[in-house]
Amino acid sequence: MSTMLIVLSVIIVLGGITALFFMWVLRSGMFHSHLMPGDDEAITREEDLAAIESMAADATAENDQDNDQDSEQSAA
């Protein structure tokens, strides 16, 4: 019984230390710095975001037209 308690307490302590280490790594930016795009990739990414925004605007306008047509049909 006492061996189980010792093993459990060691696991809890090691788990806590591991969690603190990973939190420190994530907050320090060491992990995130590898995921950041370079200058060339940033330009391409901005173009992609602009294309996505225009597609979303077109889809919203199309959805609004469909809703207007449905409203007119239900009113008639």
Coordinates of C-alpha atoms in Angstrom, one line a residue:
M1 CA 0.0 0.0 0.0
S2 CA 2.7 2.4 0.9
T3 CA 4.7 1.6 -2.3
M4 CA 1.6 2.5 -4.3
L5 CA 1.4 5.9 -2.6
I6 CA 5.1 6.6 -3.2
V7 CA 4.7 5.6 -6.9
L8 CA 1.6 7.8 -7.2
S9 CA 3.2 10.8 -5.6
V10 CA 6.3 10.4 -7.9
I11 CA 4.1 10.3 -10.9
I12 CA 2.1 13.3 -9.8
V13 CA 5.3 15.3 -9.2
L14 CA 6.9 14.3 -12.5
G15 CA 3.7 15.1 -14.3
G16 CA 3.6 18.5 -12.7
I17 CA 7.2 19.3 -13.6
T18 CA 6.6 18.1 -17.2
A19 CA 3.5 20.3 -17.5
L20 CA 5.4 23.4 -16.2
F21 CA 8.2 22.7 -18.7
F22 CA 5.8 22.5 -21.6
M23 CA 4.0 25.7 -20.5
W24 CA 7.4 27.4 -20.3
V25 CA 8.3 26.2 -23.8
L26 CA 5.0 27.3 -25.3
R27 CA 5.1 30.7 -23.6
S28 CA 8.7 31.4 -24.6
G29 CA 7.9 31.1 -28.2
M30 CA 10.5 28.5 -29.0
F31 CA 7.8 26.2 -30.4
H32 CA 5.8 28.9 -32.2
S33 CA 8.9 30.4 -33.9
H34 CA 9.2 27.3 -36.2
L35 CA 5.6 27.7 -37.3
M36 CA 5.9 31.4 -38.4
P37 CA 6.1 32.0 -42.1
G38 CA 9.0 33.8 -43.7
D39 CA 8.7 37.1 -45.7
D40 CA 7.8 35.3 -49.0
E41 CA 5.3 33.1 -47.4
A42 CA 3.7 36.1 -45.6
I43 CA 3.0 37.8 -48.9
T44 CA 1.4 34.7 -50.4
R45 CA -0.6 34.3 -47.2
E46 CA -2.0 37.8 -47.4
E47 CA -3.0 37.2 -51.0
D48 CA -4.7 33.9 -49.9
L49 CA -6.5 35.7 -47.1
A50 CA -7.7 38.4 -49.6
A51 CA -9.0 35.7 -51.9
I52 CA -10.8 33.9 -49.0
E53 CA -12.4 37.2 -47.9
S54 CA -13.7 37.9 -51.4
M55 CA -15.1 34.4 -51.8
A56 CA -16.9 34.8 -48.4
A57 CA -18.3 38.1 -49.5
D58 CA -19.6 36.6 -52.7
A59 CA -21.1 33.6 -50.8
T60 CA -22.8 36.0 -48.4
A61 CA -24.3 38.1 -51.2
E62 CA -25.5 34.9 -53.0
N63 CA -27.1 33.7 -49.7
D64 CA -28.8 37.0 -49.3
Q65 CA -30.3 36.8 -52.8
D66 CA -31.5 33.3 -52.1
N67 CA -33.2 34.4 -48.9
D68 CA -34.8 37.3 -50.7
Q69 CA -36.2 35.0 -53.4
D70 CA -37.5 32.6 -50.7
S71 CA -39.2 35.5 -48.9
E72 CA -40.8 36.7 -52.2
Q73 CA -42.0 33.2 -53.0
S74 CA -43.5 32.6 -49.5
A75 CA -45.2 36.0 -49.6
A76 CA -46.8 35.3 -53.0

